[in-house]
Amino acid sequence: MVDFSVLQGDCDGQTVISLVGNIFESHEPLELASIMTIVQKVIPFYPSLGPMAQDQLVQIIERSYTFFSQLVSFVLSMKSDQREVKIFRTVTLEILRRGKCIYQYIREVESQLERSSVVSLFFGSKLFNALVSEISILEYLEILKIQWENLFKESSFQDPIYGNLLVSMIILHPTLCPDVVFGQLVFVDDNRYNGFKVLVKNATPLDQRRILRFLLLYLQLHTNFSNYRSVWSVLEPLPFQKAVDLDTVLSLRSDILQEIVLRLISRSQNSRFVLPLIRRFAECSSCLDGQVCQVLVIMLRLKMDSDERKAVSRNSSFMNAVTKRLAHEDAIVRERTMYIAKVVTDGQLQYDSDFFIAIPDLDFSDIPKPPDYASLRDIEPSLVDTSKLSSLTPLTQELAKLEIPQELEPIVFVKDLLKKFESQENKLLVPLLQSTVSLVRQKRDFPLEVGFYSSALLLHISTLNNNTDEKNFEDWRINALVSLLVVMPEKVQDLQRILFNSELSLQQRISVLTSIGFAARELRGFDNGSTIITPHYDFPTKRLPWDNPSARKQSLEEYPESKSVLTSSQSVWRSKKLDKPTQGINENCFRNHAHVFFYPLVHGWLNGIDLGTYDKLFKRHYMRIVTIVYQCCHPHKDYDEMTEIMLQLTSQALQQGIDP
């Protein structure tokens, strides 16, 4: 029996060390009164206890959930200016960084109430708030990762509580946690993945659906034509039959992943997708119609035989949908309708059109066992899925083919460019947008000139309408806006005012938002690939004829007597600016402008957005752009504050049914 009376009154360090050793050796369950005595009398001695006694004290707290929860509550009750509070936080962090306490506490507690308490303590706000002055959210997630690594090593995951733990971990920070959970914990090796399969199998049906949904949202950013077989390999053993519905499939931004998921669904489950698809097909929603039609084509071609397709063609709901869609005013809707009608009838319907709905051409004949886990975690995700920003005028893969033609009308001054926008009536706009990209990028070293006219240019470009249906119009609009923001980052405030205060169409709003995201990435030093055209120029104007090196060489040959004068002269003074290297692709020019990009977008969301029919589509894209800007902000002195705000935004988005 441990005698706690020795702590009454004044006691020296040796007495405390002896008491800690006795408690450690006894392994007796501690009563609440004894725990609070240790918290108040022993833990303040922690820095002077010595390595062995410190280790024993930490192990005592590790094996008692009641002790740990009381310690956290005591830290929260302390004033931030108390000298001892740092000692208590140090002890708490030492317990967490050892990585064993969650596993121990789950084994210790038995009642459902106590288990819920463990989940809420670690994955709610209580524990993090107790440590927030010592660590950031990123450091806290790293600590939780250590705890999960121990869980994967020690636990068999037979208990459904682990499914709830994993869901709570992801919800803690939906922006960062999926990469930690799947990229750094699950997709590491076969042992980790096999543990994950057992965890999902034994989770409750609700937790199963949520885990698999989070997994698909993670994979949509990492799935491509080089690793889709590995994606199939990791998804095939998982219980998708009841966990995935049509809304989940339509929410995926990767058509490759959509096809994989649909192929994994058994043929007996076809009716769960085909009948709701026909209803969506009949609704003809402009924001989702392209995705609905693509998923319907995948189902018809890959999941149904000829007899099943014929049954669909005779379905009264399908025929009514076709009739309704053929009367639609939008030509693209009518083209999609006729293409699907041809697929349903196995090509028997005669309709002359080059229109087609492309689906991924995937070959699953050689599935790797085990899968290539590195390909599922190391590939840099595409932060903006340009193929599905909008079904109205999507950014397609044709962006990779964009080039500034040589025969553009030469424009020397930005004011002349502005005049052309002001006088543009019933003329082609794409060449003018191409000239904007070329001239603004060329004048990046003349910020005064570009800045003087940039506000007017941003307004003109943002409010343009593609009345003559020019090819790649939206792509060039985005490139022009990005060029202006990269040269004059502070002018993003003008573009944000246009976004929030001007009467813009949905497509214009999406293009403006996309431009802000791409500009943030370029300023941060991230490579936008071929999406954004970034021409480089040695100097804003061409060399004068007599300054050309070849011309100078020719003049020396023509006047040999001047050669000695030129070559034997003294050193010529030259500007050191000429020796400066060109801006590297990884140079961070975004840090000084991060707050101007980030906070107005955040306040725009918090003030409320309502676009009626297109509300969810726009909000989903809005959250993607805010996420991109947030990721570009690191490192920044206010990054922790930005992280807290992002957590608030993400929580609101999830409550509205929007996946960030």
XYZ file of C-alpha atoms in Angstrom:
660
model
C 0.000 0.000 0.000
C 1.497 3.322 -1.108
C 1.668 5.942 1.620
C 0.684 9.330 0.149
C 0.884 11.039 3.538
C 4.589 11.761 2.905
C 3.424 14.465 0.456
C 1.657 16.414 3.182
C 3.415 19.650 4.026
C 6.918 20.245 2.677
C 8.774 17.335 1.112
C 12.122 17.074 -0.639
C 12.950 15.652 -4.075
C 14.241 12.351 -2.718
C 10.922 11.693 -1.011
C 9.070 12.318 -4.259
C 11.422 10.018 -6.209
C 10.912 7.258 -3.649
C 7.114 7.663 -3.803
C 7.112 7.519 -7.611
C 9.141 4.300 -7.485
C 6.694 2.731 -5.012
C 3.667 3.656 -7.142
C 5.379 2.298 -10.256
C 6.225 -1.028 -8.604
C 2.841 -1.530 -6.931
C 0.699 -1.453 -10.145
C -2.272 -0.714 -7.883
C -5.258 1.128 -9.417
C -5.136 4.714 -8.225
C -8.153 6.397 -6.723
C -9.164 9.846 -7.932
C -7.985 11.524 -4.718
C -4.541 9.901 -5.052
C -4.346 10.948 -8.711
C -5.074 14.580 -7.884
C -2.476 14.483 -5.099
C 0.163 13.282 -7.560
C -0.906 15.889 -10.111
C -0.624 18.740 -7.631
C 2.350 17.573 -5.540
C 4.534 15.335 -7.738
C 4.350 16.566 -11.344
C 5.760 20.038 -10.479
C 8.966 18.155 -9.423
C 9.238 16.484 -12.862
C 12.251 18.466 -14.214
C 14.354 17.563 -11.142
C 13.341 13.913 -10.695
C 16.089 12.356 -12.784
C 15.729 10.144 -15.891
C 14.572 6.969 -14.126
C 11.924 8.633 -11.957
C 10.715 10.706 -14.921
C 10.305 7.559 -16.983
C 8.431 5.831 -14.153
C 6.070 8.786 -13.706
C 5.286 8.877 -17.418
C 4.582 5.124 -17.436
C 2.264 5.502 -14.428
C 0.177 8.042 -16.347
C 0.376 5.962 -19.549
C -1.375 2.992 -17.962
C -4.316 4.952 -16.442
C -6.818 6.786 -18.609
C -8.394 8.403 -15.561
C -4.989 9.806 -14.583
C -4.328 11.172 -18.085
C -7.771 12.770 -18.459
C -7.439 14.434 -15.051
C -4.014 15.733 -16.017
C -5.416 17.299 -19.206
C -8.327 18.847 -17.302
C -5.915 20.277 -14.732
C -3.772 21.849 -17.490
C -6.857 23.463 -18.992
C -7.834 24.880 -15.605
C -4.446 26.527 -15.070
C -3.790 30.119 -16.015
C -1.471 30.558 -18.963
C 0.919 32.765 -16.944
C 1.468 30.187 -14.183
C 5.073 29.015 -14.094
C 4.169 25.351 -13.593
C 1.906 25.110 -16.640
C 4.859 24.506 -18.961
C 5.963 21.553 -16.805
C 2.518 19.959 -17.023
C 2.451 20.409 -20.804
C 5.928 18.912 -21.083
C 4.793 15.799 -19.194
C 1.667 15.513 -21.355
C 3.690 15.798 -24.559
C 6.196 13.203 -23.353
C 3.342 10.735 -22.771
C 1.902 11.393 -26.217
C 5.199 11.181 -28.081
C 5.902 7.730 -26.706
C 2.986 6.624 -28.843
C 1.465 3.949 -26.598
C -1.244 5.624 -24.554
C -4.219 5.403 -26.954
C -3.754 1.641 -27.355
C -3.450 1.253 -23.591
C -6.495 3.393 -22.825
C -8.716 1.595 -25.367
C -7.810 -1.721 -23.726
C -8.412 -0.291 -20.263
C -11.863 1.252 -20.627
C -14.941 -0.927 -21.015
C -18.142 1.112 -21.048
C -19.337 2.823 -24.198
C -19.352 6.156 -22.374
C -15.683 5.807 -21.417
C -14.744 4.791 -24.958
C -16.514 7.825 -26.356
C -14.593 9.900 -23.825
C -11.259 8.548 -25.135
C -12.232 9.383 -28.724
C -13.392 12.896 -27.889
C -10.333 13.617 -25.733
C -7.758 12.761 -28.400
C -9.653 13.696 -31.560
C -11.766 16.558 -30.269
C -10.481 19.947 -29.220
C -9.848 19.350 -25.522
C -6.350 17.831 -25.632
C -5.129 20.049 -28.464
C -6.381 23.176 -26.660
C -4.408 22.149 -23.593
C -1.219 22.052 -25.697
C -1.913 24.726 -28.297
C 0.658 27.159 -26.902
C 3.396 24.521 -27.262
C 2.579 22.826 -30.586
C 0.817 23.580 -33.865
C -1.906 21.488 -35.449
C 0.709 19.957 -37.774
C 2.820 18.843 -34.809
C -0.281 17.489 -33.097
C -1.154 15.419 -36.171
C 2.394 14.075 -36.204
C 1.944 12.978 -32.575
C -1.324 11.240 -33.429
C 0.429 9.529 -36.340
C 2.930 8.046 -33.874
C 0.015 6.748 -31.795
C -1.540 5.145 -34.896
C 1.755 3.530 -35.887
C 1.743 1.781 -32.512
C -1.909 0.780 -32.989
C -1.070 -0.836 -36.337
C 1.778 -2.687 -34.623
C -0.045 -3.859 -31.485
C -3.764 -4.089 -32.255
C -5.612 -6.763 -34.228
C -8.407 -4.234 -34.977
C -11.150 -6.711 -34.067
C -12.985 -4.110 -32.005
C -15.371 -1.721 -33.864
C -14.028 1.167 -31.759
C -10.998 1.432 -34.056
C -13.222 2.292 -37.015
C -14.685 5.133 -34.992
C -11.181 6.235 -33.992
C -10.081 6.392 -37.628
C -13.128 8.415 -38.698
C -12.592 10.818 -35.798
C -8.932 11.189 -36.769
C -9.826 12.225 -40.336
C -12.602 14.580 -39.253
C -10.176 16.295 -36.862
C -8.648 18.048 -39.903
C -10.263 16.909 -43.181
C -7.758 18.878 -45.239
C -4.553 17.400 -43.824
C -5.587 14.149 -42.130
C -6.491 12.042 -45.214
C -2.904 12.348 -46.414
C -1.602 11.437 -42.948
C -3.960 8.461 -42.557
C -3.807 6.972 -46.042
C -0.564 8.348 -47.455
C 1.612 7.921 -44.347
C -0.077 5.134 -42.379
C -2.106 2.778 -44.596
C -0.344 2.762 -47.971
C 3.065 1.888 -46.553
C 3.361 -1.901 -46.834
C 1.266 -5.063 -46.774
C 1.181 -5.276 -42.978
C -0.310 -1.798 -42.642
C -2.794 -2.330 -45.474
C -3.887 -5.724 -44.127
C -4.496 -4.127 -40.730
C -6.564 -1.443 -42.433
C -8.681 -4.089 -44.188
C -9.423 -5.776 -40.856
C -10.265 -2.410 -39.287
C -12.752 -1.597 -42.072
C -14.278 -5.085 -41.985
C -14.985 -4.881 -38.242
C -16.143 -1.250 -38.190
C -19.832 -0.406 -37.845
C -21.731 0.051 -41.148
C -21.819 3.819 -40.627
C -18.080 4.035 -39.977
C -17.428 1.740 -42.951
C -19.244 4.107 -45.292
C -17.444 7.132 -43.918
C -13.981 5.527 -44.074
C -14.474 4.330 -47.646
C -15.802 7.708 -48.685
C -12.749 9.448 -47.234
C -10.539 6.861 -48.948
C -12.118 7.606 -52.344
C -11.728 11.354 -51.806
C -8.034 10.745 -51.115
C -7.528 8.423 -54.089
C -9.217 10.778 -56.552
C -6.204 13.073 -56.161
C -3.692 10.250 -56.648
C -5.254 8.091 -59.371
C -3.885 8.242 -62.904
C -3.140 6.025 -65.885
C 0.175 4.858 -64.425
C -1.157 3.517 -61.108
C -4.825 2.622 -61.656
C -4.068 -1.111 -61.399
C -2.679 -0.566 -57.901
C -5.791 1.465 -57.046
C -7.914 -1.488 -58.170
C -5.774 -3.847 -56.098
C -6.289 -1.909 -52.855
C -10.002 -1.256 -53.410
C -11.059 -4.743 -54.525
C -10.929 -6.434 -51.073
C -12.916 -3.654 -49.375
C -16.700 -3.891 -48.770
C -17.955 -1.433 -51.389
C -21.272 -3.111 -52.137
C -23.317 -1.217 -49.555
C -20.933 1.611 -48.742
C -20.947 3.371 -52.134
C -23.977 4.941 -53.789
C -24.554 7.024 -56.907
C -23.993 10.347 -55.130
C -20.576 9.122 -53.979
C -19.589 8.130 -57.527
C -20.792 11.431 -59.008
C -18.845 13.400 -56.395
C -15.536 11.896 -57.557
C -13.447 14.201 -59.720
C -11.455 11.379 -61.327
C -13.174 9.564 -64.186
C -10.592 6.763 -63.851
C -11.590 6.213 -60.229
C -15.282 6.404 -61.175
C -14.817 3.541 -63.619
C -12.843 1.475 -61.102
C -15.544 1.861 -58.439
C -18.343 1.005 -60.866
C -16.480 -2.060 -62.105
C -16.021 -3.250 -58.510
C -19.775 -3.158 -57.891
C -21.316 -6.553 -58.634
C -23.754 -6.858 -61.548
C -26.518 -7.711 -59.103
C -26.153 -4.185 -57.745
C -26.645 -2.530 -61.160
C -30.207 -1.491 -60.417
C -28.967 0.604 -57.480
C -27.156 2.797 -59.991
C -29.019 2.553 -63.304
C -32.481 3.600 -62.093
C -31.208 6.635 -60.105
C -29.005 7.501 -63.095
C -32.038 7.560 -65.398
C -33.791 9.920 -62.971
C -30.730 12.197 -62.926
C -30.566 11.888 -66.727
C -34.143 13.158 -66.928
C -33.471 16.062 -64.549
C -30.835 17.389 -66.969
C -29.066 19.410 -64.274
C -26.638 21.715 -66.033
C -24.024 21.461 -63.299
C -23.891 17.648 -63.179
C -25.265 16.557 -66.543
C -21.829 15.847 -68.023
C -20.861 13.584 -65.120
C -24.247 11.841 -65.097
C -23.984 11.061 -68.804
C -20.399 9.828 -68.478
C -21.277 7.494 -65.582
C -24.323 6.264 -67.532
C -22.101 5.436 -70.517
C -19.708 3.524 -68.249
C -22.617 1.511 -66.862
C -24.071 0.783 -70.309
C -20.781 -0.206 -71.918
C -18.976 -2.015 -69.113
C -21.613 -3.273 -66.671
C -24.496 -4.371 -68.902
C -24.915 -6.846 -71.748
C -26.994 -6.339 -74.890
C -30.230 -7.633 -73.336
C -29.876 -5.352 -70.321
C -29.263 -2.343 -72.573
C -32.365 -3.195 -74.586
C -34.363 -3.334 -71.354
C -33.158 0.171 -70.556
C -34.114 1.404 -74.036
C -37.684 0.165 -73.477
C -37.926 1.682 -70.013
C -40.653 4.330 -70.004
C -38.657 6.635 -67.696
C -35.685 6.495 -70.056
C -37.795 7.217 -73.138
C -39.508 10.138 -71.390
C -36.085 11.469 -70.389
C -34.857 11.275 -73.996
C -37.954 13.120 -75.243
C -37.514 15.835 -72.632
C -33.796 16.266 -73.322
C -34.217 16.473 -77.108
C -36.375 19.545 -76.563
C -33.655 21.227 -74.492
C -32.320 24.552 -75.742
C -28.674 23.593 -75.140
C -27.116 21.777 -78.105
C -24.634 19.867 -75.915
C -27.517 18.303 -73.981
C -29.153 17.110 -77.198
C -25.839 15.684 -78.441
C -25.287 13.763 -75.199
C -28.810 12.421 -75.399
C -28.405 11.086 -78.940
C -25.030 9.565 -78.150
C -26.450 7.664 -75.167
C -29.424 6.603 -77.290
C -26.973 5.088 -79.795
C -25.155 3.241 -76.994
C -28.411 1.879 -75.586
C -29.495 0.569 -78.993
C -26.048 -0.915 -79.760
C -25.548 1.513 -82.616
C -28.821 0.696 -84.381
C -29.994 4.281 -84.077
C -28.862 6.182 -87.166
C -27.644 9.626 -86.216
C -24.795 11.358 -88.008
C -22.618 13.208 -85.485
C -18.976 13.220 -84.431
C -19.919 13.865 -80.811
C -18.864 11.211 -78.310
C -18.555 10.783 -74.556
C -15.084 9.500 -73.741
C -14.572 7.035 -70.919
C -11.181 5.793 -69.688
C -9.752 2.818 -71.576
C -8.573 0.713 -68.631
C -7.001 -2.738 -68.799
C -7.211 -4.850 -65.646
C -5.546 -7.969 -67.029
C -2.367 -7.597 -64.960
C -3.230 -6.506 -61.412
C -0.106 -6.203 -59.227
C 0.021 -8.285 -56.051
C 1.030 -6.617 -53.818
C 0.103 -3.191 -55.170
C 2.662 -0.463 -55.660
C 1.971 1.479 -52.471
C 4.515 4.168 -53.326
C 2.464 5.162 -56.377
C -0.550 5.784 -54.123
C 1.192 8.156 -51.756
C 4.175 9.744 -53.495
C 2.480 11.150 -56.592
C 1.794 14.842 -56.053
C -1.989 15.327 -56.117
C -3.574 17.572 -58.686
C -4.978 20.268 -56.403
C -7.379 21.497 -59.049
C -9.079 18.963 -61.281
C -9.311 21.120 -64.364
C -11.406 18.583 -66.245
C -14.378 19.027 -63.926
C -14.394 22.589 -62.689
C -17.608 23.229 -64.572
C -19.768 21.377 -67.009
C -20.460 24.642 -68.821
C -17.062 25.365 -70.340
C -14.582 22.981 -68.734
C -10.845 23.375 -68.757
C -9.907 20.371 -70.855
C -6.657 18.689 -71.721
C -6.429 21.080 -74.660
C -4.771 23.436 -72.190
C -1.593 21.482 -72.810
C -1.716 22.526 -76.478
C -2.077 26.250 -75.856
C 0.530 28.346 -77.627
C 0.889 32.054 -78.253
C 0.905 32.468 -82.049
C 3.742 34.415 -83.653
C 1.433 36.405 -85.922
C -0.278 38.320 -83.112
C -0.768 42.034 -83.710
C 2.186 43.738 -81.948
C 1.190 45.858 -78.929
C 3.935 47.874 -77.233
C 2.176 49.706 -74.390
C -0.317 48.394 -71.852
C -2.525 51.452 -72.394
C -2.946 50.405 -76.047
C -3.975 46.944 -74.880
C -6.619 48.485 -72.609
C -7.955 50.608 -75.482
C -8.424 47.467 -77.562
C -10.495 45.890 -74.782
C -12.592 49.044 -74.503
C -13.247 49.201 -78.252
C -13.738 45.459 -78.758
C -17.102 44.959 -80.442
C -18.043 41.782 -82.282
C -14.372 40.911 -82.741
C -12.395 37.845 -81.759
C -11.389 37.950 -78.104
C -8.941 35.043 -77.870
C -6.149 36.853 -79.813
C -6.567 39.808 -77.487
C -6.279 37.546 -74.423
C -3.185 35.951 -75.961
C -1.700 39.431 -76.447
C -2.461 40.161 -72.789
C -0.485 37.118 -71.641
C 2.429 38.001 -73.906
C 2.595 41.731 -73.141
C 2.025 41.501 -69.371
C 4.602 38.731 -68.941
C 6.984 40.736 -71.094
C 6.537 43.796 -68.849
C 6.919 42.060 -65.504
C 9.868 44.389 -64.751
C 7.663 47.446 -65.326
C 5.216 47.174 -62.391
C 4.251 50.843 -62.494
C 2.992 50.606 -66.050
C 1.207 47.285 -65.568
C -0.162 48.322 -62.164
C -1.645 51.579 -63.489
C -3.860 49.763 -65.986
C -4.252 46.378 -64.265
C -7.474 47.162 -62.355
C -9.297 48.129 -65.543
C -7.870 45.119 -67.390
C -8.976 42.749 -64.630
C -12.523 44.110 -64.831
C -12.671 43.892 -68.639
C -11.264 40.361 -68.778
C -13.389 39.028 -65.892
C -16.637 40.264 -67.441
C -16.007 39.157 -71.034
C -18.620 36.917 -72.653
C -17.788 34.330 -75.278
C -20.591 35.409 -77.607
C -18.962 33.976 -80.739
C -18.147 30.619 -79.107
C -14.375 30.909 -79.564
C -12.287 27.821 -78.870
C -10.305 27.744 -75.605
C -11.794 31.103 -74.591
C -12.009 30.306 -70.859
C -8.519 28.819 -70.878
C -7.046 32.045 -72.276
C -9.161 34.190 -69.939
C -7.644 32.331 -66.976
C -4.136 32.657 -68.409
C -4.603 36.415 -68.883
C -5.865 36.909 -65.316
C -3.036 34.785 -63.887
C -0.464 36.824 -65.820
C -1.784 40.056 -64.301
C -1.831 38.633 -60.764
C 1.670 37.189 -61.028
C 3.104 40.543 -62.143
C 0.972 42.563 -59.676
C 0.004 40.202 -56.790
C -1.491 43.029 -54.679
C -4.133 43.564 -57.387
C -5.782 40.320 -56.292
C -7.868 42.579 -54.032
C -9.396 44.186 -57.142
C -10.176 40.777 -58.604
C -11.764 39.687 -55.325
C -13.950 42.807 -55.309
C -15.035 41.960 -58.843
C -15.861 38.425 -57.710
C -17.950 39.512 -54.726
C -19.537 42.737 -55.992
C -20.033 42.359 -59.755
C -22.849 40.630 -61.610
C -20.963 37.650 -63.011
C -22.161 34.430 -64.552
C -21.295 31.094 -62.936
C -18.603 30.459 -65.545
C -17.062 33.889 -64.996
C -16.973 33.334 -61.229
C -15.344 29.930 -61.642
C -12.728 31.357 -64.016
C -11.922 34.192 -61.596
C -11.547 31.749 -58.698
C -9.412 29.388 -60.759
C -7.135 32.272 -61.734
C -6.562 33.145 -58.072
C -5.602 29.536 -57.327
C -3.180 29.210 -60.252
C -1.605 32.610 -59.493
C -1.050 31.587 -55.858
C 0.674 28.391 -56.981
C 2.948 30.172 -59.448
C 3.908 32.848 -56.912
C 4.584 30.130 -54.323
C 6.999 28.481 -56.764
C 4.857 25.465 -57.643
C 4.835 24.270 -61.236
C 1.451 24.586 -62.946
C 2.707 22.437 -65.815
C 1.251 23.216 -69.213
C -1.948 24.575 -67.704
C -0.617 28.125 -67.502
C 1.433 29.641 -70.310
C 4.537 31.354 -68.914
C 6.593 32.803 -71.788
C 10.026 34.117 -70.803
C 11.741 37.099 -72.360
C 15.378 38.247 -72.068
C 14.251 41.853 -72.077
C 10.939 43.660 -72.563
C 11.922 44.674 -76.100
C 14.073 43.104 -78.776
C 17.687 44.153 -79.063
C 18.313 47.113 -81.285
C 19.982 46.148 -84.572
C 23.329 47.722 -83.633
C 23.288 46.042 -80.200
C 23.010 42.545 -81.655
C 26.169 40.471 -80.992
C 26.336 39.324 -84.605
C 26.033 42.932 -85.823
C 28.818 44.017 -83.455
C 31.090 41.281 -84.777
C 30.363 42.383 -88.325
C 31.203 46.017 -87.490
C 34.576 44.958 -86.098
C 35.349 43.117 -89.312
C 34.357 46.154 -91.361
C 36.459 48.532 -89.233
C 39.541 46.565 -88.125
C 41.358 49.684 -86.934
C 38.773 50.090 -84.171
C 39.314 46.573 -82.874
C 42.284 47.448 -80.707
C 40.458 50.387 -79.233
C 37.509 48.270 -78.273
C 39.393 45.281 -76.970
C 42.161 47.037 -75.078
C 39.970 49.475 -73.211
C 39.504 49.448 -69.442
C 36.738 47.534 -67.615
C 33.283 48.808 -68.387
C 30.958 49.560 -65.492
C 27.779 47.536 -65.730
C 24.727 47.081 -63.532
C 24.872 44.203 -61.078
C 21.224 43.508 -61.897
C 22.464 41.894 -65.095
C 24.199 39.230 -63.011
C 21.101 38.268 -61.056
C 19.794 34.812 -61.959
C 16.329 34.539 -63.350
C 13.572 33.636 -60.912
C 13.708 29.958 -60.045
C 10.628 27.814 -60.240
C 10.808 27.054 -56.495
C 11.275 30.627 -55.310
C 8.585 31.662 -52.847
C 7.228 35.074 -53.901
C 3.874 34.398 -52.269
C 4.678 34.843 -48.574
C 4.343 38.646 -48.561
C 0.966 38.455 -50.324
C -0.468 35.360 -48.602
C -2.812 37.283 -46.296
C -4.212 39.325 -49.208
C -5.036 36.142 -51.134
C -6.296 34.082 -48.192
C -8.343 36.220 -45.817
C -10.747 37.900 -48.307
C -11.696 34.461 -49.673
C -12.253 33.208 -46.128
C -14.430 36.176 -45.198
C -16.344 35.776 -48.454
C -17.278 32.254 -47.378
C -18.111 33.242 -43.799
C -20.324 36.102 -45.030
C -22.428 33.578 -46.907
C -22.658 32.371 -50.500
C -25.891 31.521 -52.291
C -25.980 30.853 -56.025
C -29.315 29.096 -56.040
C -29.316 26.177 -58.456
C -25.523 26.166 -58.782
C -24.813 26.753 -55.112
C -23.173 23.402 -54.287
C -21.154 23.313 -57.508
C -19.760 26.786 -56.872
C -19.120 26.205 -53.166
C -17.279 22.967 -53.913
C -14.981 24.790 -56.333
C -14.661 27.727 -53.914
C -13.427 25.415 -51.149
C -10.902 23.823 -53.516
C -9.421 27.206 -54.370
C -9.316 28.290 -50.708
C -7.528 25.002 -49.943
C -4.972 25.665 -52.684
C -4.301 29.183 -51.391
C -4.038 27.851 -47.822
C -1.479 25.244 -48.873
C 0.540 27.919 -50.698
C 0.647 30.033 -47.502
C 3.035 27.649 -45.740
C 5.381 28.806 -44.315
C 3.850 32.001 -42.932
C 3.833 33.672 -39.510
C 0.031 33.392 -39.354
C -0.129 29.812 -40.668
C -1.448 28.382 -37.382
C -4.254 30.948 -37.367
C -4.979 30.153 -41.020
C -5.129 26.461 -40.125
C -7.740 27.115 -37.451
C -9.824 29.138 -39.907
C -9.529 26.389 -42.536
C -10.734 23.898 -39.970
C -13.787 26.091 -39.357
C -14.486 26.441 -43.085
C -14.093 22.730 -43.696
C -16.481 21.952 -40.850
C -19.089 24.312 -42.300
C -18.644 22.813 -45.770
C -19.161 19.274 -44.483
C -22.295 20.376 -42.628
C -23.646 21.693 -45.940
C -22.886 18.413 -47.709
C -19.885 19.818 -49.589
C -16.679 17.789 -49.730
C -13.682 20.137 -49.496
